XYZ file of C-alpha atoms in Angstrom:
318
model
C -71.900 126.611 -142.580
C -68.460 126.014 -141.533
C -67.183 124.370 -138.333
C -65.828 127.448 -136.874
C -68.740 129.818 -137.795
C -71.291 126.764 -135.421
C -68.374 127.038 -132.660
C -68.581 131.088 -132.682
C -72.987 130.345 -133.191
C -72.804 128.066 -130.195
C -70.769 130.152 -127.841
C -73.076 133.223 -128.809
C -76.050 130.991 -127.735
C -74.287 130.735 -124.331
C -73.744 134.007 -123.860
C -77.674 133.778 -123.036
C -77.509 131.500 -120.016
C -79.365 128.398 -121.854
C -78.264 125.661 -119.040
C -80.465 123.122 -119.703
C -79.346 122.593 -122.929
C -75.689 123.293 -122.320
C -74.382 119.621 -123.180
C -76.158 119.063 -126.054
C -75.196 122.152 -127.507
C -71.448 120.790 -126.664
C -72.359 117.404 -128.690
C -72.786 119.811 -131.779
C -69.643 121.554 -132.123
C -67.133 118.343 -131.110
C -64.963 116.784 -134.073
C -63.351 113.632 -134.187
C -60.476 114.037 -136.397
C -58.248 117.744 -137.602
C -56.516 118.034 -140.501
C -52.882 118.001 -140.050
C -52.303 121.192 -142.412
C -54.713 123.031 -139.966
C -53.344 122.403 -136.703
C -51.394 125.340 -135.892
C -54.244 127.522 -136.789
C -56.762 125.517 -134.660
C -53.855 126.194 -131.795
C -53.864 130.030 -132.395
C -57.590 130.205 -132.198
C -57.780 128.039 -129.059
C -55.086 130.313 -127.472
C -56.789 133.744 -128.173
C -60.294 131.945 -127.093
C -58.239 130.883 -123.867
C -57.004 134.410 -123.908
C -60.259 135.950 -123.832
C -62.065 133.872 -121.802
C -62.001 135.753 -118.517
C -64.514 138.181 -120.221
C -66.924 135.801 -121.266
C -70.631 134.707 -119.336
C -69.840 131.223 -117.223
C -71.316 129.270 -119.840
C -69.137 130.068 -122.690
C -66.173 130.057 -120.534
C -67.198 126.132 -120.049
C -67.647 125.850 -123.717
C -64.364 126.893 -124.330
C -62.538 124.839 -121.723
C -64.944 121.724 -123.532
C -63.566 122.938 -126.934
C -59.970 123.214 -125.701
C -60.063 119.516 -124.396
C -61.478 118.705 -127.298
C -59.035 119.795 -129.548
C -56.211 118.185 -127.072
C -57.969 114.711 -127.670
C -57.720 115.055 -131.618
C -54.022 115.690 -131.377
C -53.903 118.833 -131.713
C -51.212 119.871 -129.272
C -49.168 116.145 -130.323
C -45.692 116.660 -128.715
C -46.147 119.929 -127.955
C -46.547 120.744 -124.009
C -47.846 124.739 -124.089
C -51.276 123.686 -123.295
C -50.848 123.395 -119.620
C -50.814 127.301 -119.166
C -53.849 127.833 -121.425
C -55.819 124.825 -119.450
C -54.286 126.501 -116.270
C -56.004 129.856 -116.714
C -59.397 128.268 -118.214
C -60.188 126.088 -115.379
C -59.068 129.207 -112.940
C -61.798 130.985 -115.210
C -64.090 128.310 -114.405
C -64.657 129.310 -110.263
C -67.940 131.262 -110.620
C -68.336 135.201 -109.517
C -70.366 135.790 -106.869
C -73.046 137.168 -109.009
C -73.192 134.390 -111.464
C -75.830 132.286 -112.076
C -74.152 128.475 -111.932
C -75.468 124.198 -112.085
C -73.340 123.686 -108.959
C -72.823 120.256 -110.241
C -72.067 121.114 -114.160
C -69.639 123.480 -113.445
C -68.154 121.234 -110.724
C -67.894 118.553 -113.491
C -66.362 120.842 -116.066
C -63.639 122.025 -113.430
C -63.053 118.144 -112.396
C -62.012 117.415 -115.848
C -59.984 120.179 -116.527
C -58.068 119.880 -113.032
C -57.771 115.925 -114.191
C -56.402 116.557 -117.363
C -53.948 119.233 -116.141
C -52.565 116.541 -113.620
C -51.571 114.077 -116.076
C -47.902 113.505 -115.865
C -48.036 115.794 -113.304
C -47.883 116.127 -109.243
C -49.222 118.357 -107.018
C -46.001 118.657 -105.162
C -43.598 118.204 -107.324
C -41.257 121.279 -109.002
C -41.556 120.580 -113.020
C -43.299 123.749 -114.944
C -46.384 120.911 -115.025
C -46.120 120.357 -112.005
C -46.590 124.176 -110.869
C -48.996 124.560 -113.328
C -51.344 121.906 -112.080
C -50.932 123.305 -108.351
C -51.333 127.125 -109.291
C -55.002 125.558 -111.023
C -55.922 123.231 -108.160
C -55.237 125.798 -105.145
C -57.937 128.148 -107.074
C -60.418 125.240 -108.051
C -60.393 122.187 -106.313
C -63.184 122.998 -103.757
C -65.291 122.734 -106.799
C -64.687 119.852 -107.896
C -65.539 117.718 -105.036
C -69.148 118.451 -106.476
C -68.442 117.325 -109.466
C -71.545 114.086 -111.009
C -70.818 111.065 -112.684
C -73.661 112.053 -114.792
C -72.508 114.832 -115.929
C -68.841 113.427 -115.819
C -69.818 110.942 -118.316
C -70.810 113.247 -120.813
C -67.552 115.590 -120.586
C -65.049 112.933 -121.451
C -63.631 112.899 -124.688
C -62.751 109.413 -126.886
C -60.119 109.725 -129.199
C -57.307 106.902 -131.353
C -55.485 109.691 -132.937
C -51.983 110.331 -133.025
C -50.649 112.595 -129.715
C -54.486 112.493 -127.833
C -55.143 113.872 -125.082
C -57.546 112.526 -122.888
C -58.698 111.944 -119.447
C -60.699 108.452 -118.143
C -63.221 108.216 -115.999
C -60.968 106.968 -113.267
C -58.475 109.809 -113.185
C -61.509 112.179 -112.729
C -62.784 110.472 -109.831
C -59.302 110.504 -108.219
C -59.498 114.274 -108.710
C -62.734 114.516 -106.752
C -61.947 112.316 -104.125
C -58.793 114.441 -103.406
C -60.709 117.160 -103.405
C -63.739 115.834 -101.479
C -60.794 114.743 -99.035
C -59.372 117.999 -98.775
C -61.996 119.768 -97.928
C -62.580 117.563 -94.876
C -58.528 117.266 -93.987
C -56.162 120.037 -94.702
C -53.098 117.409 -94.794
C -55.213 115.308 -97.163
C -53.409 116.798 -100.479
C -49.681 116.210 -98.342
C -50.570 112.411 -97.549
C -51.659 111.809 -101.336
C -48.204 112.837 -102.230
C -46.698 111.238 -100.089
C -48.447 107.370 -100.939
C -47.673 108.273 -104.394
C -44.256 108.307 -103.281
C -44.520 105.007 -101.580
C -45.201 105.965 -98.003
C -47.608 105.505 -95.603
C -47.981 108.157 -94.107
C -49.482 110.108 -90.789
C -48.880 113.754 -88.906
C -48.470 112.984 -84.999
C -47.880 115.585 -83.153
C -46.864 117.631 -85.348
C -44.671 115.268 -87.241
C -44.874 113.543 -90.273
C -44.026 109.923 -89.559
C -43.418 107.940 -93.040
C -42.891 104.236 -93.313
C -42.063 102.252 -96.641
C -39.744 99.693 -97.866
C -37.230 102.083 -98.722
C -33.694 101.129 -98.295
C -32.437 104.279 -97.411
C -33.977 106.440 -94.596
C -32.178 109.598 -94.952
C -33.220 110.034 -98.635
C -36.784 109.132 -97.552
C -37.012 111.212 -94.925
C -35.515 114.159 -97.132
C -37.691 113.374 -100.299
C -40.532 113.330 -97.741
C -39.814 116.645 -96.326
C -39.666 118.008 -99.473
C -42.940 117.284 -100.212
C -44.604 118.470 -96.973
C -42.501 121.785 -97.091
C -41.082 123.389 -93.846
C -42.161 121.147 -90.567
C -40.045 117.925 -89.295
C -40.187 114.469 -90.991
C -39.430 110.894 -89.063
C -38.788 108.265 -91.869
C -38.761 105.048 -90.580
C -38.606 100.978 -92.069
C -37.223 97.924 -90.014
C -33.418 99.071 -89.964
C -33.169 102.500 -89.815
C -34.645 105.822 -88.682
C -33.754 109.088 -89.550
C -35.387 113.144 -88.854
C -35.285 116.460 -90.147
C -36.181 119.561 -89.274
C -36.311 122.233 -91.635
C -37.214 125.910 -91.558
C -36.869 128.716 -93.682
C -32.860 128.138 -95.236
C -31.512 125.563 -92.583
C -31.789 121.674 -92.154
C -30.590 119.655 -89.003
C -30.672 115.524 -89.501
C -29.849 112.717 -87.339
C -30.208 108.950 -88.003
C -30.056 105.945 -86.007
C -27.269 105.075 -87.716
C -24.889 107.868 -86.816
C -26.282 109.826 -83.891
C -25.101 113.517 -84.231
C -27.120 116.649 -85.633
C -25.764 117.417 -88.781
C -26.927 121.121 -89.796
C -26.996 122.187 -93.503
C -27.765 125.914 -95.099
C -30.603 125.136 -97.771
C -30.604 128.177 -100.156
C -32.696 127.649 -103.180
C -32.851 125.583 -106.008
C -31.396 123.575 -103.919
C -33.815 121.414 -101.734
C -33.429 118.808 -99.010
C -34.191 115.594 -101.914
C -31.104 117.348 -103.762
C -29.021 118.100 -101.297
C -28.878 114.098 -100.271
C -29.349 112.455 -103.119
C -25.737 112.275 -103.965
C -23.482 109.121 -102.820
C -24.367 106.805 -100.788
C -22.885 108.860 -97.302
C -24.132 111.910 -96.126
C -23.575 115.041 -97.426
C -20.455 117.012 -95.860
C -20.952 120.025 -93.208
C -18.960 120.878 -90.408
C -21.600 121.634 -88.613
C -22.406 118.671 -86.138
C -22.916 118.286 -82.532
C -24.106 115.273 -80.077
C -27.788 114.066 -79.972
C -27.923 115.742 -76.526
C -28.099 117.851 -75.024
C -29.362 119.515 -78.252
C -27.469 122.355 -80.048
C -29.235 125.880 -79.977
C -29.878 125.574 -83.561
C -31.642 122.259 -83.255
C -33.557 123.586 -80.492
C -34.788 126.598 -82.442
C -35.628 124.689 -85.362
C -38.246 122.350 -83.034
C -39.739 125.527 -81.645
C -40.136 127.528 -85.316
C -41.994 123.792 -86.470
C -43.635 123.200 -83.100
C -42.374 119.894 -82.429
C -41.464 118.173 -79.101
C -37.072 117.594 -79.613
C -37.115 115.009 -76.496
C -40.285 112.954 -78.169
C -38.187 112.992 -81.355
C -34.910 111.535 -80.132
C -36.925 108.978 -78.806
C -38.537 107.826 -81.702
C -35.086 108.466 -83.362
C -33.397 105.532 -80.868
């Protein structure tokens, strides 16, 4: 019997609901090793099983995603980064119909490990094509994976010394699950992860994200951090320097302890507020300044579209 014809056996044994025995089955149809000269066709398979997926019962959707991260820990996919969009759709797969039968806690596991291996060299908030991939796949299925069990957890990682593998530890799938578990309790929980990735502490007080660090330069923190959070105001702050911006929709205004004036900048995509000051060590030029206070009329709408107090902010600002 060949190895594909017990894959296709095992999937069509699936398609019958058998969840008890679901991870033994799994055990059967694993390989440690693919030759080299049979890569690209194991590749073309996975894809159209990715592919089809959607139409398949729950349980052989699982199977697949198994068999995909299987194939990623053998090498398979070596130096080549078109996985991501097949791993993206699978684990979106994954989320359960409301008229599917479902082990809340197997199919929380499965989606824990997919979602972990999809954020490897990879942020939530970041703009790479991995990086949108991971966050199109977590917005759809992270409140899953909070449910995720270490016992079934155990039994869904994959081991692998070959050449180009793929895998995801232990740790990196209870990271996922805590972030999730996090966010379901905190909707600013996924923004402060960023951020401490970033090197920031980091808190939202009245409506303003107040970042600390040992950063040298406060206006590149503060627009780095603003970046991440998205439209809203951002106080970055260490022992010599402060610095805020308020951003909505295509406009910026800054100030910084340093040189107290607004300083208003159009922000028309790509461009962001991390590129538009990461050049140089001075500030970026615009013509566009004004005193601290009173507080232009463009400053002052910008505080009311992010609902944030402008007199509370120049003080922390001094």
């Amino acid at each position: 019997m060949s190895w594909r014809y017990q894959v296709d056996d095992v999937f069509a044994r699936f398609s019958e609901g058998r969840w008890d025995d679901f991870l033994d089955e799994l055990d059967k149809i694993r390989v440690s090793v693919a030759d080299p000269a049979e890569r690209q066709q194991l590749k073309a398979t996975a894809r159209r099983d990715a592919r089809e997926a959607g139409s398949q019962p729950l349980l052989v959707r699982m199977a697949i995603a198994d068999h995909y991260l299987n194939l990623l820990a053998i090498g398979v996919w070596a130096g080549d980064e078109s996985w991501r969009a097949d791993l993206r759709d699978l684990v979106i797969s994954l989320v359960p119909g409301d008229d599917e039968s479902h082990d809340d806690a197997l199919v929380s596991s499965v989606i824990a490990v997919v979602l972990a291996q999809l954020l490897q060299d990879a942020r939530l908030r970041g703009g790479s094509e991995a990086d949108v991939m991971a966050r199109s796949a977590w917005e759809k299925a992270q409140e899953w994976a909070a449910y995720a069990e270490d016992r079934y957890v155990e039994r869904l990682l994959h081991a692998s010394t070959e050449a180009g593998a793929r895998v995801v530890t232990e740790t990196e799938v209870q990271e996922v699950v805590e972030l999730a578990t996090a966010a379901a309790d905190d909707q600013h929980a996924e923004t402060i992860a960023a951020l401490e990735t970033e090197g920031f502490t980091a808190e939202i007080m009245n409506g303003v994200w107040v970042v600390e660090g040992d950063f040298r330069n406060a206006v590149r923190a503060a627009a780095r951090a603003i970046t991440l959070t998205g439209y809203g105001c951002v106080l970055a702050r260490n022992i010599r320097q402060s610095a805020v911006m308020l951003w909505h929709e295509n406009t910026l205004a800054m100030a910084d302890s340093k040189v107290p004036r607004w300083r208003v900048y159009p922000i028309l995509a790509p461009v962001t507020p991390q590129s538009k000051f990461s050049g140089g060590e001075g500030l970026p030029f615009t013509r566009d300044t004004h005193p601290l206070a009173p507080a232009p009329e463009v400053v002052r709408r910008l505080a009311d579209a992010v609902g944030v107090n402008l007199s509370h902010l120049l003080a922390a600002l001094r």
